[in-house]
mmCIF file of C-alpha atoms (C1' of nucleotides) in Angstrom:
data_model
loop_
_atom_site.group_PDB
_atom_site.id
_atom_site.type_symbol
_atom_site.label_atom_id
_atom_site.label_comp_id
_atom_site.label_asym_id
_atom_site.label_seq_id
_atom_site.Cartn_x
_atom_site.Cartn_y
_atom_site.Cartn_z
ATOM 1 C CA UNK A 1 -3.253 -67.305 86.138
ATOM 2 C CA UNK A 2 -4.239 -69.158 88.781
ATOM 3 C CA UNK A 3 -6.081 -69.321 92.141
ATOM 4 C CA UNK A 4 -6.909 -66.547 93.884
ATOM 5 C CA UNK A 5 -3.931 -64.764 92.261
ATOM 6 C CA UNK A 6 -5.572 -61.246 93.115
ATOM 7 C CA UNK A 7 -6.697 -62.338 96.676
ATOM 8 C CA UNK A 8 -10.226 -59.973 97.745
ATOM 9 C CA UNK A 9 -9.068 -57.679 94.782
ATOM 10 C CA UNK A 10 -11.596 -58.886 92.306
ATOM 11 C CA UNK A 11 -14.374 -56.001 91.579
ATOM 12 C CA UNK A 12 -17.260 -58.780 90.641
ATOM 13 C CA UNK A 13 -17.734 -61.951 89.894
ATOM 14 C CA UNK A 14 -17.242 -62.116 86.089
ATOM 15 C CA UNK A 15 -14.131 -60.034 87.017
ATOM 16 C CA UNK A 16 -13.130 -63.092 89.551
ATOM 17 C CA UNK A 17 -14.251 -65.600 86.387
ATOM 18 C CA UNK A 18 -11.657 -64.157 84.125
ATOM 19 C CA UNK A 19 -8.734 -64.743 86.149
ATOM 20 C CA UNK A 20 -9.854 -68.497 85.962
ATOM 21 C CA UNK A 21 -10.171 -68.865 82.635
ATOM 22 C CA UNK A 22 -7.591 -66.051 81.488
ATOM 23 C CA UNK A 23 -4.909 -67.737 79.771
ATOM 24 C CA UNK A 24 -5.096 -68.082 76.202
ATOM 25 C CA UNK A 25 -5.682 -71.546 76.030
ATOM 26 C CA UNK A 26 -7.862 -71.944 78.681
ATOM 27 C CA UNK A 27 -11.779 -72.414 77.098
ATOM 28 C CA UNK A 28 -10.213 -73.804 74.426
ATOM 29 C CA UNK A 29 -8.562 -76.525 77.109
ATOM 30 C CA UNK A 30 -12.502 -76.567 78.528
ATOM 31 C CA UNK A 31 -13.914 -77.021 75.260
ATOM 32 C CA UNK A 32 -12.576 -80.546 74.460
ATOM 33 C CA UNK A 33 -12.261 -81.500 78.050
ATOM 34 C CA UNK A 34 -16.409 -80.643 77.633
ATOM 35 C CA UNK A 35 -16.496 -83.501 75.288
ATOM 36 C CA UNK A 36 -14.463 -86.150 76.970
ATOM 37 C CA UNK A 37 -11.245 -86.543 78.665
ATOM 38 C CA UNK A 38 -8.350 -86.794 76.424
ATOM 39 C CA UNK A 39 -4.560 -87.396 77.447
ATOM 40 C CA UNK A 40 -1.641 -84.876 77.392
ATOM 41 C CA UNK A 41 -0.813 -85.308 73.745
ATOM 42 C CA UNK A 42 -4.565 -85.537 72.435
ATOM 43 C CA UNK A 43 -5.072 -82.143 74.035
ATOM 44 C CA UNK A 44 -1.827 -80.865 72.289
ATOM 45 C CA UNK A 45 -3.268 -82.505 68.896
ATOM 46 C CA UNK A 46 -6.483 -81.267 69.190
ATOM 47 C CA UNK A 47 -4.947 -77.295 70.027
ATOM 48 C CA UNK A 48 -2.968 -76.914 67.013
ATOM 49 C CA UNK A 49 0.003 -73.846 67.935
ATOM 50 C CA UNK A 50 -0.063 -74.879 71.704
ATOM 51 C CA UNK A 51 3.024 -75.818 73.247
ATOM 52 C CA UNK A 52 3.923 -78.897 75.743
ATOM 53 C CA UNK A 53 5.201 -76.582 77.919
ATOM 54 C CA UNK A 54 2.395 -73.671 77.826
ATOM 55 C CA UNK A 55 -0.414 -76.666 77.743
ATOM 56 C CA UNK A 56 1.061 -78.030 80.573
ATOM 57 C CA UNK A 57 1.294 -74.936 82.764
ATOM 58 C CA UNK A 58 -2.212 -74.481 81.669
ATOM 59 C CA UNK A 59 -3.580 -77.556 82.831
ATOM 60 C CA UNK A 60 -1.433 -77.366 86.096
ATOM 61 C CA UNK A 61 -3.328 -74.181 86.915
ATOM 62 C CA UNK A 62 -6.555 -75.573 86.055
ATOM 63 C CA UNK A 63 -5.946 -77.964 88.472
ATOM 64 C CA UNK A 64 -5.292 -75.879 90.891
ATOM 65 C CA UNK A 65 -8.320 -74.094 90.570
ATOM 66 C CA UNK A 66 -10.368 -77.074 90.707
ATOM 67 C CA UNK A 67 -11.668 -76.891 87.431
ATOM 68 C CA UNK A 68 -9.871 -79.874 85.908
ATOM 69 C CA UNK A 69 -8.909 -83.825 87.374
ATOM 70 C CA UNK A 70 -5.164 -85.229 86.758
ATOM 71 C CA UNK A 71 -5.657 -89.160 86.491
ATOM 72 C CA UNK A 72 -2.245 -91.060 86.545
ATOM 73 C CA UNK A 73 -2.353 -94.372 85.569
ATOM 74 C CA UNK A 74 0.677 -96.364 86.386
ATOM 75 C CA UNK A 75 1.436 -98.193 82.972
ATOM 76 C CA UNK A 76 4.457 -98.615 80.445
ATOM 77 C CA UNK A 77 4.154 -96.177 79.064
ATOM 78 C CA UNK A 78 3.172 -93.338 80.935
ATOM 79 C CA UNK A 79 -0.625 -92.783 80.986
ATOM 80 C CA UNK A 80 -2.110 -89.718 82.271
ATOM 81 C CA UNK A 81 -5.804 -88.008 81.840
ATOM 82 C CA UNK A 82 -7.626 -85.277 82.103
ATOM 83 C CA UNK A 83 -11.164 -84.423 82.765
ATOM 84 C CA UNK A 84 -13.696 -81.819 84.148
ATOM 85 C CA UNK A 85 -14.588 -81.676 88.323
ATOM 86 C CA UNK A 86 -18.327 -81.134 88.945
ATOM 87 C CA UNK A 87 -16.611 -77.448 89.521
ATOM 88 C CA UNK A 88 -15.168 -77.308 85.707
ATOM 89 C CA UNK A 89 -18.825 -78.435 84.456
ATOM 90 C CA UNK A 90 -20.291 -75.797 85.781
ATOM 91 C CA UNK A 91 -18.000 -73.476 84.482
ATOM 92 C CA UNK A 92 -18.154 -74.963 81.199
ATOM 93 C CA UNK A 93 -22.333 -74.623 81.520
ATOM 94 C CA UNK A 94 -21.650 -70.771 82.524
ATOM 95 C CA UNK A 95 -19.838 -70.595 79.601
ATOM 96 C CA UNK A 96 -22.011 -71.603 77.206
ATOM 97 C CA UNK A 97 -24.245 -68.242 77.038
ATOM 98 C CA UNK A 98 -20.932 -66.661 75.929
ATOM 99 C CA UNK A 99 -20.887 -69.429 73.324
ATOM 100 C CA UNK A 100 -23.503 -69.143 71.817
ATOM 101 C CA UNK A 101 -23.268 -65.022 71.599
ATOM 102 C CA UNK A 102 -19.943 -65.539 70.346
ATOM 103 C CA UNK A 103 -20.942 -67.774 67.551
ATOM 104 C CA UNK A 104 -24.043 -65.232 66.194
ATOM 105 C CA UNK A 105 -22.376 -61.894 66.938
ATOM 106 C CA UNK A 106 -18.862 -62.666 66.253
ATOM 107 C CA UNK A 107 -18.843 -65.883 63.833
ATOM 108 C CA UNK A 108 -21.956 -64.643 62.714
ATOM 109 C CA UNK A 109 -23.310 -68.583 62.853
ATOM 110 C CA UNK A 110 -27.461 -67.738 63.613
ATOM 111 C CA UNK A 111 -28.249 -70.872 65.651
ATOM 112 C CA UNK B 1 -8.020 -56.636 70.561
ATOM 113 C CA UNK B 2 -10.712 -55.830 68.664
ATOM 114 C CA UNK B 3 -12.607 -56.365 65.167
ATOM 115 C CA UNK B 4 -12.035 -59.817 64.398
ATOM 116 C CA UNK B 5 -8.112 -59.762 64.671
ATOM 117 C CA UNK B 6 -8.403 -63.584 63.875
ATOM 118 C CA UNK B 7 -10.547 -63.484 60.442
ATOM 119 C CA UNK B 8 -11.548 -67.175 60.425
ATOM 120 C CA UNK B 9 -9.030 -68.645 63.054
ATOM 121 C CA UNK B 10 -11.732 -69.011 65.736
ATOM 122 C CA UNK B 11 -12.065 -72.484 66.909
ATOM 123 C CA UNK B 12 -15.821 -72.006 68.805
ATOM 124 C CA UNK B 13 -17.963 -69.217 69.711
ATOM 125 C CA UNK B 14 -16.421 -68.700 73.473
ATOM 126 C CA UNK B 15 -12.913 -68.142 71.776
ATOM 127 C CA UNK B 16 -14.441 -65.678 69.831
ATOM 128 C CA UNK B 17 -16.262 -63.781 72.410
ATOM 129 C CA UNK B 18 -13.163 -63.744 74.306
ATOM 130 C CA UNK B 19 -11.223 -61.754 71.751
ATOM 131 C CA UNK B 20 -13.714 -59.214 72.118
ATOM 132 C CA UNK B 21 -13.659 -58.763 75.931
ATOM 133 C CA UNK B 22 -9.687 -60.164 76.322
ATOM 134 C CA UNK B 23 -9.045 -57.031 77.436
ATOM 135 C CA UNK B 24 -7.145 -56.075 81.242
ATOM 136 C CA UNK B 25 -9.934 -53.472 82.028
ATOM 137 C CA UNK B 26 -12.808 -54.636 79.174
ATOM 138 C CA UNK B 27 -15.529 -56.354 81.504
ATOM 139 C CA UNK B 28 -14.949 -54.066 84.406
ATOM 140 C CA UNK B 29 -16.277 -51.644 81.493
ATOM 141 C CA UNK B 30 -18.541 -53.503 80.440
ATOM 142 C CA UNK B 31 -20.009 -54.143 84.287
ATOM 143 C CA UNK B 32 -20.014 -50.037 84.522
ATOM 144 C CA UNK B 33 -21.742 -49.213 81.578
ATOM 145 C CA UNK B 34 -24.655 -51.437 82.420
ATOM 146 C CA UNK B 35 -25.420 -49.483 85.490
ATOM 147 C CA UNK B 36 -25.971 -46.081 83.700
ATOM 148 C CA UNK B 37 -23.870 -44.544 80.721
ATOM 149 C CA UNK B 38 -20.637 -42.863 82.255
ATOM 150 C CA UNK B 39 -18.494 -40.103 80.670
ATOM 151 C CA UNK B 40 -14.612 -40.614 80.296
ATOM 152 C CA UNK B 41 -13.293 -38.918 83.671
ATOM 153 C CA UNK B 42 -16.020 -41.152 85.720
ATOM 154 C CA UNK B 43 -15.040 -44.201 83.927
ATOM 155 C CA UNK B 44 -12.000 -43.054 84.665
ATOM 156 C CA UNK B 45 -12.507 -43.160 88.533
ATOM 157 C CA UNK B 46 -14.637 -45.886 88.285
ATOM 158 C CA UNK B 47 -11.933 -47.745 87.559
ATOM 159 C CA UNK B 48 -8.554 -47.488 90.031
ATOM 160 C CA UNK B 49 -5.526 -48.095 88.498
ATOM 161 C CA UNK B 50 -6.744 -48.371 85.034
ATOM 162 C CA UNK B 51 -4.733 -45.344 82.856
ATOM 163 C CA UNK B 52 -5.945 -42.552 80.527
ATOM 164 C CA UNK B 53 -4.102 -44.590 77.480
ATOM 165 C CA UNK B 54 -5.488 -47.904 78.096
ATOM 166 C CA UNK B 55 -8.545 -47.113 79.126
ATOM 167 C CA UNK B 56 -9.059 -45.014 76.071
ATOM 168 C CA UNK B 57 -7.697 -47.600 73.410
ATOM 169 C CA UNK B 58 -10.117 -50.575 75.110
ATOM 170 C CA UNK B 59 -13.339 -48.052 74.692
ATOM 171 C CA UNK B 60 -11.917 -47.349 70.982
ATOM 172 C CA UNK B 61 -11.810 -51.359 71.025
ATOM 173 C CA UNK B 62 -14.673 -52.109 72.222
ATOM 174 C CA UNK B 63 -16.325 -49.194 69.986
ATOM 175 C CA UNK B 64 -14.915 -50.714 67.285
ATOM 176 C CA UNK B 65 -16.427 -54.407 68.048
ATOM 177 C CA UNK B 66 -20.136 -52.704 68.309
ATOM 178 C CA UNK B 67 -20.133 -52.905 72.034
ATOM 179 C CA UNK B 68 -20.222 -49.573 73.039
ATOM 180 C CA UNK B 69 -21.275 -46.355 71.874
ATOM 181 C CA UNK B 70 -19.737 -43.044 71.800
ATOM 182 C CA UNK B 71 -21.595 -39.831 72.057
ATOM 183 C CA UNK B 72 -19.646 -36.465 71.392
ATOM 184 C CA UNK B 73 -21.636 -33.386 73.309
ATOM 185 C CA UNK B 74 -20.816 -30.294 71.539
ATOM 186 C CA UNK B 75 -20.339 -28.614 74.700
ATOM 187 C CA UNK B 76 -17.733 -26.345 76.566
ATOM 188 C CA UNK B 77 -15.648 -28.019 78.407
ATOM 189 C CA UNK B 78 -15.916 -31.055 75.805
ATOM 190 C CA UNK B 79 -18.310 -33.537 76.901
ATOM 191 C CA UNK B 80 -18.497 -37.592 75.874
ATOM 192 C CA UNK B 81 -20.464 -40.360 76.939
ATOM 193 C CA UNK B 82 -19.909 -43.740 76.707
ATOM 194 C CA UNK B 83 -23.035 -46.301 76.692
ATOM 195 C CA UNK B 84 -23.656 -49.761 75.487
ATOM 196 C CA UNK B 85 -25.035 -50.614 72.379
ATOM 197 C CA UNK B 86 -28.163 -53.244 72.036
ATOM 198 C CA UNK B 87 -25.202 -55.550 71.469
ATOM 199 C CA UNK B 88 -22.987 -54.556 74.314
ATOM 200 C CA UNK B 89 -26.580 -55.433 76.042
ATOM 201 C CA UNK B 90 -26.892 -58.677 74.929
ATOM 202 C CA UNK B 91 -23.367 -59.456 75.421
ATOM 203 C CA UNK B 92 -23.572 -58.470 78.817
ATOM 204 C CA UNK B 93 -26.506 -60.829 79.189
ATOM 205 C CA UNK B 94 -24.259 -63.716 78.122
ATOM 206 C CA UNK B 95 -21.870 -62.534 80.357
ATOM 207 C CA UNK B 96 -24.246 -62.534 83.560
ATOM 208 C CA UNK B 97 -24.246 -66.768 84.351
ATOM 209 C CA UNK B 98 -20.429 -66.135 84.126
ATOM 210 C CA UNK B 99 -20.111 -63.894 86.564
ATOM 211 C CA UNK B 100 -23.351 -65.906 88.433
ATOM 212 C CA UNK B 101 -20.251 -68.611 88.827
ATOM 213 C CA UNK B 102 -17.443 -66.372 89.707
ATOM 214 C CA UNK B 103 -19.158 -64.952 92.649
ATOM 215 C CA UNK B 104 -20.120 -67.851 93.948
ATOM 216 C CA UNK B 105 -17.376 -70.216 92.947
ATOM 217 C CA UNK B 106 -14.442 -68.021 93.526
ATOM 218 C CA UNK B 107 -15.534 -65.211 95.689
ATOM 219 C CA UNK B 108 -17.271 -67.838 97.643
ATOM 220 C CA UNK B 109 -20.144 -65.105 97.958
ATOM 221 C CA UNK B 110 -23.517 -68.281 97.250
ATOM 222 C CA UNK B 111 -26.567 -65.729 95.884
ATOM 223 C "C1'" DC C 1 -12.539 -32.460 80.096
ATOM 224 C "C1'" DA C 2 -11.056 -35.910 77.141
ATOM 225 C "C1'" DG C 3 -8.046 -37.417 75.365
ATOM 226 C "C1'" DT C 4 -2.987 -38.148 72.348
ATOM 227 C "C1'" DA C 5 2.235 -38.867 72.353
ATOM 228 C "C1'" DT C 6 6.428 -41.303 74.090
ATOM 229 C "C1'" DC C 7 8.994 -44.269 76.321
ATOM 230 C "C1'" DC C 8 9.556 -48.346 78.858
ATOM 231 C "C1'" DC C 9 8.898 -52.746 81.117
ATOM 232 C "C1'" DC C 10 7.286 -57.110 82.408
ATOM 233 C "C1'" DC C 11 5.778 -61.573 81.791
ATOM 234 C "C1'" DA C 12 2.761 -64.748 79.260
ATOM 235 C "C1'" DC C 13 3.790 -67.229 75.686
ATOM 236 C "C1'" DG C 14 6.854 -69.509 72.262
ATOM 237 C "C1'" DA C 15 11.046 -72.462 70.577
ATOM 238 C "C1'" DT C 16 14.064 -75.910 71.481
ATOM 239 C "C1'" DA C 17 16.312 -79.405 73.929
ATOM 240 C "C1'" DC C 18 16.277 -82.880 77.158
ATOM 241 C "C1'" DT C 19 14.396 -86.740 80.677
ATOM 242 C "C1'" DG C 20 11.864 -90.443 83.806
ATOM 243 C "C1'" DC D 1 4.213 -90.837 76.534
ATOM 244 C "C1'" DA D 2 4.176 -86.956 79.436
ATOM 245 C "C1'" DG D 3 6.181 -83.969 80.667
ATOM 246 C "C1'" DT D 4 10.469 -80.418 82.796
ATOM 247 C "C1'" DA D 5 14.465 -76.997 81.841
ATOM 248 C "C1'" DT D 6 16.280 -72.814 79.547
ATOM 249 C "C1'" DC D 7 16.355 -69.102 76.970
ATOM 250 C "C1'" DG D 8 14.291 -65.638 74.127
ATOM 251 C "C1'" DT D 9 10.619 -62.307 72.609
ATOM 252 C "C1'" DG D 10 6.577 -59.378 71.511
ATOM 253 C "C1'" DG D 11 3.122 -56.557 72.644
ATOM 254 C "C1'" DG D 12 -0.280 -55.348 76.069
ATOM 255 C "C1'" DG D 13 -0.174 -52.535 79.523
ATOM 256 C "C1'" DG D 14 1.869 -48.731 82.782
ATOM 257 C "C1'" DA D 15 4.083 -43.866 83.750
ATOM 258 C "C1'" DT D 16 4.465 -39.430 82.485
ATOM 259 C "C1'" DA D 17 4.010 -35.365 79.823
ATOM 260 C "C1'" DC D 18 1.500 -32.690 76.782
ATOM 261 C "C1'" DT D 19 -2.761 -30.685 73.888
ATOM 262 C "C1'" DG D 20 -7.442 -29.100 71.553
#
DNA sequence: CAGTATCCCCCACGATACTG
DNA sequence: CAGTATCGTGGGGGATACTG
């Protein structure tokens, strides 16, 4: 999944919305990236099951889709991380209506 | 997908809500039924490329899950209709800022 | 009309090993 | 630490045929 895979295919919007955030991963990736930026092997901590190389592909999608910034510092050893664009905030805030239905309809949580 | 298939393994509310509407065809569906209840064949037409199988287990799916209701017409030829529930509403609702985003973040289409 | 019943296939995802 | 490289797999989805 990634940008504009289905080029002026989508039906709507929300259709167009779940080809961004389609893989199974992917709000979960948004989630903690919501609360700060975390590093390659935070993310992979705090995603218990995910792979390195399914998190990565993941986050190299999200990147192309302009929903999440790759910072590389140069240091020994290798530091890179990753946080929302203004673009993956505002996904993140379109997201949260689903959220919060999610959590009383599904998880049954009332508030 | 369908009927909590991950008793107590969801992490937030969005990864819940998407296990209800994970499905290929599931928010196109959803989109459909919130113009005007449709009957299987229109649904059917409604939505190219989507076949009689699939289309039939995600409405059994999403039937399931308390999104949509399914009316049986005692009628000859048969007759069903599909319509959403007062949760399939509300979901739908939660739904609508996501797809506020997708049109105008990926389709490009601004209001 | 509104579906089942089969068979099949693809690819997203997983497991493991290895590297700059 | 932050990833690639390979290989393998399961199941969601597609094609087609058939039925109450």
């Amino acid at each position: 999944m990634a940008t504009v895979r289905r080029p002026g295919a989508y039906v709507c919007g929300i259709d167009a919305a779940m080809d961004v955030i389609g893989g199974k991963w992917k709000v979960l990736i948004l989630w903690e990236l919501n609360e700060r930026a975390c590093r390659f092997g935070e993310l992979r901590r705090l995603l218990p099951g995910v792979t390195e190389k399914v998190l990565a592909s993941h986050l190299r999608e999200l990147e192309a889709d302009g929903i999440v910034h790759r910072e590389v510092y140069d240091e020994v050893p290798a530091r890179v991380e990753y946080s929302l664009t203004s673009l993956g905030v505002s996904l993140n805030g379109a997201l949260a209506p689903l959220g919060a239905w999610g959590r009383e309809h599904v998880l049954g949580i009332v508030h």
